[in-house]
Amino acid sequence: MLDEIEARLREQLGAGPAPVLRDIGGAAAYASVDTMPPLHLLPAAYIVPLTETAMPRQADALPQAVQVTFGIILAVSAERADPTGGQAVIRIEPVRAALRAALMGWTAPGAQTACQYAGGDLIRVGADGLWWQDSFSMEVTYG
């Protein structure tokens, strides 16, 4: 499912002459990032799995519904003249709005429900930029 989400982001936010996202990757790409990516790759997004919550089953019935929650970790650069990262906080809002527009209400192949926004969290803000995670969920079936 994460591959389908990455493809959706590439199609909706990573294409065209002025893409909203300049780099889109998965959990492995995020794990390899130690510092803010180069400016030509920002804003960047990394799709990571978060949780799977099984719904109660009816007796021995299959398939079983599972709520899948995934995160999109966003990275935006700070202005050189803004060592506190305050401008990055402002600059990330249109990126987050575009991300929500691309995912909310979209049904991934194999999902039983449309994607829903599940919340957001600040990861880190500093002189180099801002890292933020927005979380989304959808229901799938296993079995």
JSON list of C-alpha atoms in Angstrom, two decimals:
[
{"chain": "A", "resi": 1, "resn": "MET", "atom": "CA", "xyz": [0.00, 0.00, 0.00]},
{"chain": "A", "resi": 2, "resn": "LEU", "atom": "CA", "xyz": [2.87, 2.41, 0.72]},
{"chain": "A", "resi": 3, "resn": "ASP", "atom": "CA", "xyz": [3.95, 2.11, -2.92]},
{"chain": "A", "resi": 4, "resn": "GLU", "atom": "CA", "xyz": [0.51, 3.27, -4.05]},
{"chain": "A", "resi": 5, "resn": "ILE", "atom": "CA", "xyz": [0.69, 6.23, -1.65]},
{"chain": "A", "resi": 6, "resn": "GLU", "atom": "CA", "xyz": [4.12, 7.18, -2.97]},
{"chain": "A", "resi": 7, "resn": "ALA", "atom": "CA", "xyz": [2.82, 6.95, -6.55]},
{"chain": "A", "resi": 8, "resn": "ARG", "atom": "CA", "xyz": [-0.14, 9.17, -5.63]},
{"chain": "A", "resi": 9, "resn": "LEU", "atom": "CA", "xyz": [2.16, 11.82, -4.16]},
{"chain": "A", "resi": 10, "resn": "ARG", "atom": "CA", "xyz": [4.47, 11.70, -7.19]},
{"chain": "A", "resi": 11, "resn": "GLU", "atom": "CA", "xyz": [1.49, 12.14, -9.51]},
{"chain": "A", "resi": 12, "resn": "GLN", "atom": "CA", "xyz": [-0.30, 14.84, -7.53]},
{"chain": "A", "resi": 13, "resn": "LEU", "atom": "CA", "xyz": [2.55, 16.79, -5.93]},
{"chain": "A", "resi": 14, "resn": "GLY", "atom": "CA", "xyz": [5.81, 15.81, -7.60]},
{"chain": "A", "resi": 15, "resn": "ALA", "atom": "CA", "xyz": [5.04, 16.44, -11.25]},
{"chain": "A", "resi": 16, "resn": "GLY", "atom": "CA", "xyz": [4.93, 19.47, -13.50]},
{"chain": "A", "resi": 17, "resn": "PRO", "atom": "CA", "xyz": [7.10, 22.53, -13.90]},
{"chain": "A", "resi": 18, "resn": "ALA", "atom": "CA", "xyz": [6.61, 23.71, -10.29]},
{"chain": "A", "resi": 19, "resn": "PRO", "atom": "CA", "xyz": [6.19, 20.61, -8.10]},
{"chain": "A", "resi": 20, "resn": "VAL", "atom": "CA", "xyz": [5.02, 21.04, -4.51]},
{"chain": "A", "resi": 21, "resn": "LEU", "atom": "CA", "xyz": [7.42, 18.25, -3.48]},
{"chain": "A", "resi": 22, "resn": "ARG", "atom": "CA", "xyz": [10.86, 17.95, -5.06]},
{"chain": "A", "resi": 23, "resn": "ASP", "atom": "CA", "xyz": [11.80, 14.65, -3.44]},
{"chain": "A", "resi": 24, "resn": "ILE", "atom": "CA", "xyz": [9.51, 11.79, -2.43]},
{"chain": "A", "resi": 25, "resn": "GLY", "atom": "CA", "xyz": [10.73, 8.59, -0.80]},
{"chain": "A", "resi": 26, "resn": "GLY", "atom": "CA", "xyz": [9.91, 5.84, 1.61]},
{"chain": "A", "resi": 27, "resn": "ALA", "atom": "CA", "xyz": [11.02, 4.76, 5.06]},
{"chain": "A", "resi": 28, "resn": "ALA", "atom": "CA", "xyz": [14.42, 3.56, 3.84]},
{"chain": "A", "resi": 29, "resn": "ALA", "atom": "CA", "xyz": [15.14, 6.93, 2.25]},
{"chain": "A", "resi": 30, "resn": "TYR", "atom": "CA", "xyz": [14.12, 8.71, 5.46]},
{"chain": "A", "resi": 31, "resn": "ALA", "atom": "CA", "xyz": [16.29, 6.40, 7.57]},
{"chain": "A", "resi": 32, "resn": "SER", "atom": "CA", "xyz": [19.31, 7.36, 5.48]},
{"chain": "A", "resi": 33, "resn": "VAL", "atom": "CA", "xyz": [18.80, 11.11, 6.00]},
{"chain": "A", "resi": 34, "resn": "ASP", "atom": "CA", "xyz": [20.95, 12.46, 8.82]},
{"chain": "A", "resi": 35, "resn": "THR", "atom": "CA", "xyz": [20.60, 16.16, 8.06]},
{"chain": "A", "resi": 36, "resn": "MET", "atom": "CA", "xyz": [18.31, 18.41, 6.08]},
{"chain": "A", "resi": 37, "resn": "PRO", "atom": "CA", "xyz": [18.44, 17.41, 2.38]},
{"chain": "A", "resi": 38, "resn": "PRO", "atom": "CA", "xyz": [20.04, 19.81, -0.13]},
{"chain": "A", "resi": 39, "resn": "LEU", "atom": "CA", "xyz": [17.93, 22.82, -1.10]},
{"chain": "A", "resi": 40, "resn": "HIS", "atom": "CA", "xyz": [17.28, 21.52, -4.62]},
{"chain": "A", "resi": 41, "resn": "LEU", "atom": "CA", "xyz": [15.48, 18.51, -3.06]},
{"chain": "A", "resi": 42, "resn": "LEU", "atom": "CA", "xyz": [13.18, 20.54, -0.79]},
{"chain": "A", "resi": 43, "resn": "PRO", "atom": "CA", "xyz": [10.40, 20.37, 0.12]},
{"chain": "A", "resi": 44, "resn": "ALA", "atom": "CA", "xyz": [10.76, 16.62, 0.58]},
{"chain": "A", "resi": 45, "resn": "ALA", "atom": "CA", "xyz": [8.35, 13.93, 1.76]},
{"chain": "A", "resi": 46, "resn": "TYR", "atom": "CA", "xyz": [8.95, 10.46, 3.18]},
{"chain": "A", "resi": 47, "resn": "ILE", "atom": "CA", "xyz": [6.16, 7.88, 3.53]},
{"chain": "A", "resi": 48, "resn": "VAL", "atom": "CA", "xyz": [6.51, 5.71, 6.65]},
{"chain": "A", "resi": 49, "resn": "PRO", "atom": "CA", "xyz": [4.31, 3.00, 8.16]},
{"chain": "A", "resi": 50, "resn": "LEU", "atom": "CA", "xyz": [3.05, 3.83, 11.67]},
{"chain": "A", "resi": 51, "resn": "THR", "atom": "CA", "xyz": [0.43, 1.43, 13.04]},
{"chain": "A", "resi": 52, "resn": "GLU", "atom": "CA", "xyz": [-2.04, -1.27, 12.13]},
{"chain": "A", "resi": 53, "resn": "THR", "atom": "CA", "xyz": [-5.06, -1.74, 14.39]},
{"chain": "A", "resi": 54, "resn": "ALA", "atom": "CA", "xyz": [-7.18, -4.84, 13.86]},
{"chain": "A", "resi": 55, "resn": "MET", "atom": "CA", "xyz": [-10.94, -4.41, 14.13]},
{"chain": "A", "resi": 56, "resn": "PRO", "atom": "CA", "xyz": [-12.96, -7.06, 16.02]},
{"chain": "A", "resi": 57, "resn": "ARG", "atom": "CA", "xyz": [-13.88, -10.03, 13.86]},
{"chain": "A", "resi": 58, "resn": "GLN", "atom": "CA", "xyz": [-17.25, -11.73, 13.72]},
{"chain": "A", "resi": 59, "resn": "ALA", "atom": "CA", "xyz": [-16.58, -15.30, 15.04]},
{"chain": "A", "resi": 60, "resn": "ASP", "atom": "CA", "xyz": [-14.16, -16.93, 12.58]},
{"chain": "A", "resi": 61, "resn": "ALA", "atom": "CA", "xyz": [-15.11, -14.65, 9.72]},
{"chain": "A", "resi": 62, "resn": "LEU", "atom": "CA", "xyz": [-12.47, -13.61, 7.23]},
{"chain": "A", "resi": 63, "resn": "PRO", "atom": "CA", "xyz": [-11.38, -11.19, 5.98]},
{"chain": "A", "resi": 64, "resn": "GLN", "atom": "CA", "xyz": [-10.58, -8.99, 8.97]},
{"chain": "A", "resi": 65, "resn": "ALA", "atom": "CA", "xyz": [-10.72, -5.21, 8.78]},
{"chain": "A", "resi": 66, "resn": "VAL", "atom": "CA", "xyz": [-7.53, -3.40, 9.76]},
{"chain": "A", "resi": 67, "resn": "GLN", "atom": "CA", "xyz": [-7.05, 0.35, 10.28]},
{"chain": "A", "resi": 68, "resn": "VAL", "atom": "CA", "xyz": [-3.68, 1.21, 8.68]},
{"chain": "A", "resi": 69, "resn": "THR", "atom": "CA", "xyz": [-2.04, 4.47, 9.75]},
{"chain": "A", "resi": 70, "resn": "PHE", "atom": "CA", "xyz": [0.93, 5.91, 7.90]},
{"chain": "A", "resi": 71, "resn": "GLY", "atom": "CA", "xyz": [2.94, 9.08, 8.24]},
{"chain": "A", "resi": 72, "resn": "ILE", "atom": "CA", "xyz": [4.21, 11.56, 5.69]},
{"chain": "A", "resi": 73, "resn": "ILE", "atom": "CA", "xyz": [7.34, 13.20, 7.06]},
{"chain": "A", "resi": 74, "resn": "LEU", "atom": "CA", "xyz": [7.87, 16.59, 5.45]},
{"chain": "A", "resi": 75, "resn": "ALA", "atom": "CA", "xyz": [11.12, 18.55, 5.34]},
{"chain": "A", "resi": 76, "resn": "VAL", "atom": "CA", "xyz": [11.26, 22.25, 4.40]},
{"chain": "A", "resi": 77, "resn": "SER", "atom": "CA", "xyz": [14.26, 24.53, 4.49]},
{"chain": "A", "resi": 78, "resn": "ALA", "atom": "CA", "xyz": [14.71, 27.57, 6.67]},
{"chain": "A", "resi": 79, "resn": "GLU", "atom": "CA", "xyz": [15.67, 30.96, 5.32]},
{"chain": "A", "resi": 80, "resn": "ARG", "atom": "CA", "xyz": [19.33, 31.73, 5.88]},
{"chain": "A", "resi": 81, "resn": "ALA", "atom": "CA", "xyz": [18.38, 34.94, 7.69]},
{"chain": "A", "resi": 82, "resn": "ASP", "atom": "CA", "xyz": [16.05, 33.05, 10.06]},
{"chain": "A", "resi": 83, "resn": "PRO", "atom": "CA", "xyz": [18.09, 31.03, 12.54]},
{"chain": "A", "resi": 84, "resn": "THR", "atom": "CA", "xyz": [15.02, 30.21, 14.64]},
{"chain": "A", "resi": 85, "resn": "GLY", "atom": "CA", "xyz": [13.22, 28.42, 11.79]},
{"chain": "A", "resi": 86, "resn": "GLY", "atom": "CA", "xyz": [10.13, 30.62, 12.12]},
{"chain": "A", "resi": 87, "resn": "GLN", "atom": "CA", "xyz": [9.85, 31.14, 8.36]},
{"chain": "A", "resi": 88, "resn": "ALA", "atom": "CA", "xyz": [9.93, 27.37, 7.82]},
{"chain": "A", "resi": 89, "resn": "VAL", "atom": "CA", "xyz": [6.83, 27.08, 10.02]},
{"chain": "A", "resi": 90, "resn": "ILE", "atom": "CA", "xyz": [5.04, 29.48, 7.67]},
{"chain": "A", "resi": 91, "resn": "ARG", "atom": "CA", "xyz": [6.45, 27.85, 4.52]},
{"chain": "A", "resi": 92, "resn": "ILE", "atom": "CA", "xyz": [5.32, 24.36, 5.44]},
{"chain": "A", "resi": 93, "resn": "GLU", "atom": "CA", "xyz": [1.60, 25.23, 5.62]},
{"chain": "A", "resi": 94, "resn": "PRO", "atom": "CA", "xyz": [0.95, 25.29, 1.84]},
{"chain": "A", "resi": 95, "resn": "VAL", "atom": "CA", "xyz": [2.86, 22.01, 1.51]},
{"chain": "A", "resi": 96, "resn": "ARG", "atom": "CA", "xyz": [0.70, 20.43, 4.21]},
{"chain": "A", "resi": 97, "resn": "ALA", "atom": "CA", "xyz": [-2.47, 21.79, 2.59]},
{"chain": "A", "resi": 98, "resn": "ALA", "atom": "CA", "xyz": [-1.47, 20.29, -0.77]},
{"chain": "A", "resi": 99, "resn": "LEU", "atom": "CA", "xyz": [-0.66, 16.98, 0.92]},
{"chain": "A", "resi": 100, "resn": "ARG", "atom": "CA", "xyz": [-4.07, 16.84, 2.60]},
{"chain": "A", "resi": 101, "resn": "ALA", "atom": "CA", "xyz": [-5.78, 17.72, -0.69]},
{"chain": "A", "resi": 102, "resn": "ALA", "atom": "CA", "xyz": [-3.92, 14.91, -2.48]},
{"chain": "A", "resi": 103, "resn": "LEU", "atom": "CA", "xyz": [-4.70, 12.22, 0.10]},
{"chain": "A", "resi": 104, "resn": "MET", "atom": "CA", "xyz": [-7.93, 13.01, 1.95]},
{"chain": "A", "resi": 105, "resn": "GLY", "atom": "CA", "xyz": [-10.88, 11.32, 0.26]},
{"chain": "A", "resi": 106, "resn": "TRP", "atom": "CA", "xyz": [-8.64, 9.26, -2.06]},
{"chain": "A", "resi": 107, "resn": "THR", "atom": "CA", "xyz": [-9.11, 5.48, -1.91]},
{"chain": "A", "resi": 108, "resn": "ALA", "atom": "CA", "xyz": [-5.90, 3.55, -2.48]},
{"chain": "A", "resi": 109, "resn": "PRO", "atom": "CA", "xyz": [-6.08, 0.36, -4.54]},
{"chain": "A", "resi": 110, "resn": "GLY", "atom": "CA", "xyz": [-7.05, -2.44, -2.14]},
{"chain": "A", "resi": 111, "resn": "ALA", "atom": "CA", "xyz": [-8.35, -0.09, 0.57]},
{"chain": "A", "resi": 112, "resn": "GLN", "atom": "CA", "xyz": [-11.90, -0.39, 1.87]},
{"chain": "A", "resi": 113, "resn": "THR", "atom": "CA", "xyz": [-12.24, 3.25, 2.90]},
{"chain": "A", "resi": 114, "resn": "ALA", "atom": "CA", "xyz": [-10.95, 6.59, 1.70]},
{"chain": "A", "resi": 115, "resn": "CYS", "atom": "CA", "xyz": [-7.87, 8.11, 3.27]},
{"chain": "A", "resi": 116, "resn": "GLN", "atom": "CA", "xyz": [-8.53, 10.27, 6.34]},
{"chain": "A", "resi": 117, "resn": "TYR", "atom": "CA", "xyz": [-6.35, 12.83, 8.09]},
{"chain": "A", "resi": 118, "resn": "ALA", "atom": "CA", "xyz": [-5.31, 11.51, 11.52]},
{"chain": "A", "resi": 119, "resn": "GLY", "atom": "CA", "xyz": [-3.20, 14.36, 12.93]},
{"chain": "A", "resi": 120, "resn": "GLY", "atom": "CA", "xyz": [0.17, 16.05, 12.75]},
{"chain": "A", "resi": 121, "resn": "ASP", "atom": "CA", "xyz": [3.28, 16.40, 14.89]},
{"chain": "A", "resi": 122, "resn": "LEU", "atom": "CA", "xyz": [6.36, 18.57, 14.90]},
{"chain": "A", "resi": 123, "resn": "ILE", "atom": "CA", "xyz": [9.48, 16.44, 14.69]},
{"chain": "A", "resi": 124, "resn": "ARG", "atom": "CA", "xyz": [12.14, 19.14, 14.77]},
{"chain": "A", "resi": 125, "resn": "VAL", "atom": "CA", "xyz": [12.62, 22.81, 13.92]},
{"chain": "A", "resi": 126, "resn": "GLY", "atom": "CA", "xyz": [15.92, 24.64, 13.81]},
{"chain": "A", "resi": 127, "resn": "ALA", "atom": "CA", "xyz": [18.25, 26.82, 11.82]},
{"chain": "A", "resi": 128, "resn": "ASP", "atom": "CA", "xyz": [18.40, 24.31, 8.94]},
{"chain": "A", "resi": 129, "resn": "GLY", "atom": "CA", "xyz": [14.63, 23.91, 8.57]},
{"chain": "A", "resi": 130, "resn": "LEU", "atom": "CA", "xyz": [11.59, 22.07, 9.81]},
{"chain": "A", "resi": 131, "resn": "TRP", "atom": "CA", "xyz": [10.61, 18.39, 9.98]},
{"chain": "A", "resi": 132, "resn": "TRP", "atom": "CA", "xyz": [6.89, 17.67, 10.39]},
{"chain": "A", "resi": 133, "resn": "GLN", "atom": "CA", "xyz": [4.82, 14.48, 10.26]},
{"chain": "A", "resi": 134, "resn": "ASP", "atom": "CA", "xyz": [1.22, 14.35, 9.09]},
{"chain": "A", "resi": 135, "resn": "SER", "atom": "CA", "xyz": [-0.56, 11.05, 9.72]},
{"chain": "A", "resi": 136, "resn": "PHE", "atom": "CA", "xyz": [-3.33, 9.50, 7.66]},
{"chain": "A", "resi": 137, "resn": "SER", "atom": "CA", "xyz": [-5.34, 6.31, 7.97]},
{"chain": "A", "resi": 138, "resn": "MET", "atom": "CA", "xyz": [-7.50, 4.01, 5.88]},
{"chain": "A", "resi": 139, "resn": "GLU", "atom": "CA", "xyz": [-9.14, 0.66, 6.33]},
{"chain": "A", "resi": 140, "resn": "VAL", "atom": "CA", "xyz": [-7.95, -2.47, 4.53]},
{"chain": "A", "resi": 141, "resn": "THR", "atom": "CA", "xyz": [-8.84, -6.13, 4.91]},
{"chain": "A", "resi": 142, "resn": "TYR", "atom": "CA", "xyz": [-6.52, -9.03, 5.62]},
{"chain": "A", "resi": 143, "resn": "GLY", "atom": "CA", "xyz": [-7.34, -12.67, 5.00]}
]
